[in-house]
CSV table of C-alpha atoms in Angstrom, one decimal:
chain,number,residue,atom,x,y,z
A,1,MET,CA,40.1,-7.5,-28.3
A,2,GLU,CA,43.6,-6.1,-29.7
A,3,PHE,CA,44.2,-7.5,-32.6
A,4,ARG,CA,47.4,-7.7,-35.0
A,5,PRO,CA,47.6,-9.2,-37.5
A,6,ILE,CA,50.4,-9.6,-40.0
A,7,GLU,CA,49.0,-8.0,-43.6
A,8,ARG,CA,49.2,-9.9,-46.5
A,9,THR,CA,48.5,-10.4,-49.9
A,10,HIS,CA,45.7,-12.2,-51.1
A,11,ASP,CA,48.2,-14.6,-53.1
A,12,ALA,CA,49.6,-15.4,-50.4
A,13,PHE,CA,50.3,-18.6,-49.0
A,14,GLN,CA,49.6,-18.2,-45.4
A,15,GLN,CA,46.0,-17.1,-45.2
A,16,PRO,CA,45.2,-15.0,-41.4
A,17,VAL,CA,42.0,-15.1,-39.9
A,18,THR,CA,39.4,-12.5,-38.2
A,19,ALA,CA,39.5,-11.7,-34.6
A,20,GLU,CA,36.0,-12.8,-34.4
A,21,GLN,CA,37.4,-16.6,-35.9
A,22,ILE,CA,39.9,-16.5,-33.1
A,23,ARG,CA,37.4,-16.0,-30.6
A,24,ALA,CA,35.4,-19.3,-31.6
A,25,MET,CA,38.6,-21.0,-31.3
A,26,CYS,CA,39.5,-20.0,-27.9
A,27,SER,CA,35.8,-20.2,-26.7
A,28,ARG,CA,35.5,-23.8,-28.0
A,29,ALA,CA,38.8,-24.6,-26.3
A,30,PHE,CA,38.7,-22.9,-23.3
A,31,GLY,CA,34.9,-22.2,-22.8
A,32,SER,CA,32.3,-19.8,-23.3
A,33,ARG,CA,33.7,-17.1,-20.4
A,34,VAL,CA,37.3,-17.2,-21.8
A,35,GLU,CA,38.2,-13.3,-22.2
A,36,VAL,CA,39.9,-12.5,-25.3
A,37,ILE,CA,42.5,-10.1,-24.5
A,38,SER,CA,45.0,-9.5,-27.7
A,39,ALA,CA,45.5,-11.6,-30.8
A,40,VAL,CA,48.9,-10.4,-32.3
A,41,GLU,CA,50.5,-12.8,-35.2
A,42,LEU,CA,54.2,-13.9,-34.7
A,43,GLY,CA,55.9,-14.1,-38.4
A,44,ASN,CA,59.1,-16.2,-37.7
A,45,GLY,CA,57.2,-19.3,-39.7
A,46,MET,CA,56.9,-20.2,-42.8
A,47,TYR,CA,53.8,-22.7,-42.5
A,48,ASN,CA,51.6,-22.3,-40.3
A,49,ASN,CA,49.9,-19.0,-39.0
A,50,THR,CA,50.8,-18.6,-35.7
A,51,TYR,CA,49.2,-16.2,-33.1
A,52,ARG,CA,49.6,-15.2,-29.5
A,53,VAL,CA,46.7,-15.1,-27.8
A,54,ASP,CA,46.7,-13.9,-24.1
A,55,ILE,CA,43.4,-15.0,-22.6
A,56,GLY,CA,43.6,-13.2,-19.0
A,57,GLY,CA,44.2,-15.0,-16.1
A,58,ASN,CA,45.6,-18.2,-18.3
A,59,GLY,CA,48.4,-16.3,-19.7
A,60,PRO,CA,49.4,-16.3,-23.1
A,61,VAL,CA,49.0,-19.1,-25.3
A,62,ILE,CA,50.1,-19.6,-28.7
A,63,LEU,CA,47.7,-20.3,-31.8
A,64,ARG,CA,49.0,-22.5,-34.8
A,65,VAL,CA,46.3,-22.1,-37.5
A,66,ALA,CA,46.9,-24.6,-40.9
A,67,PRO,CA,46.9,-24.1,-44.0
A,68,GLU,CA,43.6,-24.6,-46.0
A,69,PRO,CA,43.8,-28.3,-47.0
A,70,ALA,CA,43.9,-27.2,-50.7
A,71,ARG,CA,47.0,-25.3,-50.2
A,72,GLN,CA,49.0,-28.3,-48.6
A,73,TYR,CA,51.7,-29.7,-50.7
A,74,ARG,CA,51.7,-34.1,-50.7
A,75,ILE,CA,54.6,-33.9,-49.1
A,76,GLU,CA,53.0,-31.6,-46.5
A,77,ARG,CA,50.3,-33.1,-46.0
A,78,GLU,CA,48.5,-32.6,-42.8
A,79,LEU,CA,51.3,-31.9,-40.6
A,80,MET,CA,50.0,-30.3,-37.1
A,81,ARG,CA,48.1,-34.2,-37.1
A,82,ASN,CA,51.2,-35.8,-37.8
A,83,GLU,CA,53.0,-33.5,-34.7
A,84,HIS,CA,50.2,-33.9,-32.5
A,85,SER,CA,50.7,-37.7,-32.6
A,86,SER,CA,54.4,-37.5,-32.3
A,87,VAL,CA,54.6,-36.1,-29.2
A,88,PRO,CA,54.7,-39.2,-27.2
A,89,PHE,CA,56.7,-40.7,-29.0
A,90,LEU,CA,58.8,-37.3,-28.6
A,91,ALA,CA,59.4,-38.2,-24.8
A,92,PRO,CA,63.0,-37.8,-24.8
A,93,ILE,CA,63.0,-34.4,-25.0
A,94,ALA,CA,59.4,-33.5,-23.1
A,95,PRO,CA,60.4,-31.1,-20.4
A,96,MET,CA,61.8,-28.6,-23.7
A,97,ILE,CA,58.7,-28.6,-26.0
A,98,PRO,CA,55.4,-27.2,-25.6
A,99,ARG,CA,52.7,-28.8,-24.4
A,100,THR,CA,49.9,-28.6,-26.2
A,101,LEU,CA,46.4,-27.4,-24.2
A,102,ALA,CA,43.7,-28.3,-27.0
A,103,ALA,CA,43.3,-29.0,-30.3
A,104,ASP,CA,40.6,-28.7,-32.9
A,105,PHE,CA,40.9,-30.7,-36.7
A,106,THR,CA,37.5,-30.8,-37.2
A,107,ARG,CA,37.3,-27.8,-39.6
A,108,GLU,CA,33.9,-27.5,-38.3
A,109,ILE,CA,34.8,-23.5,-37.2
A,110,ILE,CA,37.3,-21.7,-40.1
A,111,GLY,CA,37.5,-24.8,-42.5
A,112,ARG,CA,41.1,-25.3,-41.1
A,113,ASP,CA,43.3,-27.7,-38.1
A,114,TYR,CA,44.5,-25.6,-35.5
A,115,LEU,CA,45.2,-25.7,-31.8
A,116,PHE,CA,46.3,-24.1,-28.9
A,117,GLN,CA,49.9,-25.0,-26.7
A,118,THR,CA,51.6,-23.8,-24.2
A,119,MET,CA,53.9,-20.7,-24.4
A,120,LEU,CA,57.7,-21.5,-24.1
A,121,ASP,CA,60.3,-19.5,-22.4
A,122,GLY,CA,63.0,-18.2,-24.0
A,123,ILE,CA,63.9,-16.1,-27.3
A,124,PRO,CA,64.2,-17.7,-30.7
A,125,GLY,CA,67.4,-19.5,-31.2
A,126,PRO,CA,68.6,-16.7,-34.4
A,127,GLU,CA,68.4,-13.9,-31.8
A,128,GLY,CA,69.9,-16.0,-28.7
A,129,ILE,CA,73.0,-16.7,-30.1
A,130,GLY,CA,74.0,-13.5,-31.7
A,131,ASN,CA,74.1,-12.8,-27.9
A,132,TYR,CA,77.4,-14.7,-27.5
A,133,PRO,CA,80.9,-14.5,-28.7
A,134,ARG,CA,81.5,-16.7,-31.4
A,135,PRO,CA,83.9,-19.1,-29.5
A,136,GLN,CA,80.8,-19.8,-27.1
A,137,TRP,CA,79.2,-21.6,-30.1
A,138,THR,CA,80.1,-24.3,-29.9
A,139,SER,CA,77.7,-25.7,-26.2
A,140,PHE,CA,75.6,-24.8,-28.8
A,141,PHE,CA,75.9,-27.1,-31.0
A,142,ARG,CA,77.1,-29.3,-28.9
A,143,GLN,CA,73.7,-29.8,-26.7
A,144,MET,CA,71.8,-29.6,-30.6
A,145,GLY,CA,73.7,-32.9,-31.2
A,146,GLU,CA,72.6,-33.5,-27.6
A,147,ILE,CA,68.9,-33.6,-28.3
A,148,ALA,CA,69.3,-35.4,-32.0
A,149,ALA,CA,71.0,-38.0,-30.5
A,150,SER,CA,68.0,-38.2,-27.9
A,151,ILE,CA,65.2,-38.2,-31.0
A,152,HIS,CA,67.0,-40.3,-33.0
A,153,ALA,CA,67.4,-43.2,-30.6
A,154,VAL,CA,63.1,-43.2,-30.4
A,155,ARG,CA,62.8,-46.8,-32.5
A,156,GLY,CA,59.5,-46.8,-35.0
A,157,GLU,CA,57.9,-50.6,-36.2
A,158,HIS,CA,58.0,-49.2,-39.8
A,159,PHE,CA,59.2,-46.0,-42.2
A,160,GLY,CA,57.4,-42.8,-43.2
A,161,PRO,CA,55.6,-39.9,-41.7
A,162,VAL,CA,54.5,-40.9,-37.5
A,163,THR,CA,50.7,-40.1,-38.8
A,164,GLY,CA,51.9,-42.7,-42.4
A,165,PRO,CA,51.4,-43.7,-45.2
A,166,TRP,CA,54.0,-45.8,-44.0
A,167,PHE,CA,56.2,-48.3,-45.7
A,168,ASP,CA,57.9,-51.6,-44.6
A,169,THR,CA,60.8,-50.7,-46.0
A,170,TRP,CA,63.4,-47.9,-45.9
A,171,SER,CA,63.3,-47.5,-49.8
A,172,GLU,CA,59.2,-47.9,-50.5
A,173,ALA,CA,59.1,-44.7,-48.2
A,174,LEU,CA,61.6,-42.7,-50.5
A,175,ILE,CA,60.4,-43.9,-53.3
A,176,ALA,CA,56.7,-43.0,-52.2
A,177,HIS,CA,58.9,-39.2,-51.0
A,178,PHE,CA,60.1,-38.2,-54.0
A,179,THR,CA,57.0,-39.7,-56.6
A,180,ASP,CA,55.0,-36.9,-54.2
A,181,LEU,CA,57.7,-34.2,-54.3
A,182,ALA,CA,58.0,-34.9,-58.3
A,183,ALA,CA,53.5,-34.1,-58.1
A,184,ASP,CA,53.8,-31.1,-56.5
A,185,LEU,CA,56.3,-29.8,-58.6
A,186,ASP,CA,54.1,-31.0,-61.0
A,187,ASP,CA,50.8,-28.5,-59.9
A,188,SER,CA,53.3,-25.5,-58.8
A,189,GLY,CA,54.1,-25.2,-63.0
A,190,LEU,CA,57.8,-26.3,-61.8
A,191,ASP,CA,60.0,-29.0,-64.1
A,192,ALA,CA,60.2,-32.2,-62.3
A,193,THR,CA,61.9,-34.9,-64.4
A,194,ASP,CA,65.2,-34.5,-62.2
A,195,VAL,CA,63.1,-35.6,-59.3
A,196,ARG,CA,61.3,-38.5,-60.9
A,197,GLU,CA,65.3,-39.4,-62.2
A,198,VAL,CA,66.4,-39.9,-58.5
A,199,ALA,CA,63.2,-42.5,-58.2
A,200,ALA,CA,64.2,-44.1,-60.6
A,201,ALA,CA,67.8,-44.2,-58.9
A,202,ALA,CA,65.9,-44.9,-55.6
A,203,HIS,CA,64.5,-48.2,-57.5
A,204,LYS,CA,67.8,-49.3,-59.0
A,205,TYR,CA,69.4,-49.0,-55.6
A,206,ALA,CA,67.0,-50.1,-53.4
A,207,ALA,CA,68.7,-52.6,-52.3
A,208,VAL,CA,71.3,-50.4,-50.6
A,209,LEU,CA,68.6,-48.2,-49.2
A,210,ASP,CA,67.1,-51.1,-48.0
A,211,GLU,CA,69.9,-51.9,-45.9
A,212,VAL,CA,68.8,-49.4,-43.5
A,213,THR,CA,66.0,-51.7,-41.3
A,214,GLU,CA,65.1,-50.5,-38.0
A,215,PRO,CA,63.0,-47.3,-38.1
A,216,ARG,CA,64.6,-44.4,-36.1
A,217,LEU,CA,62.6,-41.0,-35.1
A,218,LEU,CA,63.3,-38.3,-37.4
A,219,HIS,CA,62.3,-34.7,-36.3
A,220,GLY,CA,62.8,-33.4,-39.6
A,221,ASP,CA,63.1,-29.2,-38.9
A,222,LEU,CA,65.6,-29.6,-36.1
A,223,TRP,CA,68.2,-26.2,-36.3
A,224,THR,CA,68.2,-22.4,-35.1
A,225,VAL,CA,65.1,-21.7,-36.4
A,226,ASN,CA,62.7,-23.4,-34.2
A,227,VAL,CA,64.6,-24.0,-30.9
A,228,MET,CA,64.1,-20.9,-27.8
A,229,MET,CA,67.7,-20.1,-25.8
A,230,ASP,CA,67.7,-18.8,-22.0
A,231,PRO,CA,68.4,-15.3,-22.5
A,232,ASP,CA,70.1,-15.0,-18.9
A,233,ALA,CA,72.0,-18.0,-19.4
A,234,ALA,CA,76.2,-17.5,-19.0
A,235,GLU,CA,76.7,-19.5,-22.1
A,236,PRO,CA,74.5,-20.4,-24.8
A,237,THR,CA,72.0,-22.8,-23.5
A,238,ILE,CA,68.7,-24.8,-25.2
A,239,ASN,CA,65.5,-24.5,-23.3
A,240,GLY,CA,62.7,-25.3,-25.9
A,241,VAL,CA,62.1,-27.0,-29.3
A,242,PHE,CA,59.6,-26.3,-31.4
A,243,ASP,CA,57.5,-26.9,-34.6
A,244,ASN,CA,57.5,-30.5,-34.1
A,245,ASP,CA,55.5,-31.1,-37.7
A,246,ARG,CA,57.6,-32.9,-39.5
A,247,THR,CA,58.2,-36.1,-37.5
A,248,SER,CA,58.6,-39.0,-39.5
A,249,TRP,CA,60.1,-42.8,-39.1
A,250,GLY,CA,63.6,-43.3,-41.2
A,251,ASP,CA,67.2,-43.6,-41.4
A,252,PRO,CA,68.6,-40.8,-38.9
A,253,GLU,CA,71.6,-40.3,-41.6
A,254,SER,CA,68.4,-38.2,-43.2
A,255,ASP,CA,67.3,-36.5,-41.0
A,256,TRP,CA,67.2,-32.6,-41.3
A,257,VAL,CA,69.4,-31.5,-38.1
A,258,ILE,CA,72.1,-33.6,-40.1
A,259,PHE,CA,72.3,-32.5,-43.6
A,260,MET,CA,72.5,-28.8,-41.5
A,261,ALA,CA,75.5,-29.7,-39.1
A,262,GLY,CA,77.4,-31.2,-42.1
A,263,LYS,CA,77.5,-27.9,-44.4
A,264,LYS,CA,79.7,-26.0,-42.2
A,265,PRO,CA,83.1,-28.2,-41.8
A,266,GLY,CA,85.9,-26.6,-40.1
A,267,THR,CA,83.6,-24.6,-38.1
A,268,GLU,CA,81.6,-24.4,-34.7
A,269,ARG,CA,78.8,-26.6,-36.0
A,270,ASP,CA,81.8,-29.1,-35.3
A,271,ALA,CA,80.5,-29.3,-31.5
A,272,PHE,CA,77.6,-31.2,-33.0
A,273,TRP,CA,79.8,-34.4,-33.6
A,274,GLU,CA,81.6,-34.2,-30.1
A,275,SER,CA,77.8,-35.5,-28.7
A,276,TYR,CA,75.7,-36.8,-31.4
A,277,GLY,CA,78.6,-39.4,-32.5
A,278,PRO,CA,80.5,-40.3,-35.8
A,279,ARG,CA,78.9,-40.5,-38.7
A,280,PRO,CA,78.8,-44.1,-40.9
A,281,SER,CA,82.0,-44.2,-43.2
A,282,THR,CA,81.1,-47.1,-45.9
A,283,ALA,CA,80.4,-47.2,-48.4
A,284,SER,CA,76.6,-47.3,-49.1
A,285,ALA,CA,76.4,-44.9,-46.4
A,286,ALA,CA,77.7,-42.4,-49.4
A,287,GLN,CA,75.3,-43.7,-51.8
A,288,ARG,CA,72.2,-43.2,-49.7
A,289,SER,CA,73.3,-40.0,-48.6
A,290,LEU,CA,73.1,-38.8,-52.4
A,291,PHE,CA,69.3,-39.5,-51.6
A,292,TYR,CA,69.4,-37.8,-48.6
A,293,LEU,CA,70.9,-34.4,-50.3
A,294,ALA,CA,67.8,-34.9,-53.3
A,295,LYS,CA,65.9,-35.2,-50.8
A,296,HIS,CA,66.1,-31.9,-49.2
A,297,ILE,CA,67.2,-30.2,-52.5
A,298,GLY,CA,63.7,-31.0,-53.4
A,299,ALA,CA,62.1,-30.4,-50.7
A,300,LEU,CA,64.4,-26.5,-50.8
A,301,ARG,CA,62.7,-26.2,-54.3
A,302,LEU,CA,59.3,-26.4,-53.3
A,303,GLU,CA,59.3,-24.1,-50.7
A,304,ARG,CA,61.0,-21.6,-52.3
A,305,HIS,CA,59.3,-21.2,-54.7
A,306,ARG,CA,56.0,-21.4,-52.6
A,307,LEU,CA,57.3,-18.0,-50.6
A,308,GLY,CA,58.1,-16.2,-54.3
A,309,ASN,CA,61.7,-16.6,-54.1
A,310,ALA,CA,61.9,-17.5,-57.6
A,311,GLU,CA,65.2,-16.3,-58.1
A,312,ALA,CA,67.0,-18.8,-56.0
A,313,VAL,CA,64.9,-22.3,-57.5
A,314,PRO,CA,67.1,-22.8,-60.7
A,315,GLU,CA,70.5,-23.2,-58.5
A,316,SER,CA,68.2,-26.3,-56.8
A,317,TYR,CA,68.4,-27.5,-60.3
A,318,GLU,CA,72.2,-27.4,-61.0
A,319,GLN,CA,72.8,-29.2,-57.4
A,320,MET,CA,70.2,-31.9,-58.0
A,321,ARG,CA,72.2,-32.7,-61.4
A,322,ASP,CA,75.1,-33.0,-59.8
A,323,VAL,CA,73.9,-35.4,-57.3
A,324,LEU,CA,72.1,-37.4,-60.7
A,325,ASP,CA,75.7,-37.5,-62.0
A,326,GLN,CA,76.8,-38.7,-58.9
A,327,LEU,CA,74.5,-41.4,-59.0
A,328,ARG,CA,75.0,-42.2,-62.1
């Protein structure tokens, strides 16, 4: 078996598995007679460990291994299980997402969740879009708007992550998120005072937040890094969506894809709104958007800390201060 892991330090968040463990996982998923020819770790993800595994006649498959439970933040609790449960709700984009071939959440082999998926065709979005002249990028973002709209059209029965915990109101779900985020920051040795202030403001503005009464499906991580593109298409064409583990039920305006699409107005990203539709322009929507911005700033702060990007962490405090000034 050819085994090519990514070399990491002992204290890195992502910890690799061994060749023997990969053989054991393949044997459990595909039978004791499976022949594991190679396992190559892919480096484009920052949470799960991802491997391209060649199992002979069955072709290459993707193996994703979740972090150890003790390494998982509260706001990222059991994301792999969340993705597994979200697949039926992602039916509108079913042809684009990988199929699950096997999943093992017993933690008997390595003490971590893992699953095998089909390997999507194409090339990663950041690589693919660079192969086209910039004026053609509008096609890419228009497709992104179509995909986001089809996901957001799916209705739910409660607010919160797909696997829970669930909440009856949108304000309760957001307050719970900010409470968990503050605890995660505490555990990481970072100041969480501003996040607690946002949680207190969410209590104060609960009536505004609870104008959102119908939970919609949110992808949570949809953007260029999590799509595949057709390398032979005449114009930028998205043909795959992966890393669907941050799905939840909530206000579409709070989704990551909305935040990213609106980040650089006056650029090719504006094509997103042509297919997605206009954003709400009420005063209440503007107030809610401040909480959504705080949600993204806080999550990015935690992720930058986890990745060892200490120089970028202070910026998040300045950004959160601006949000709190507007909420006050």
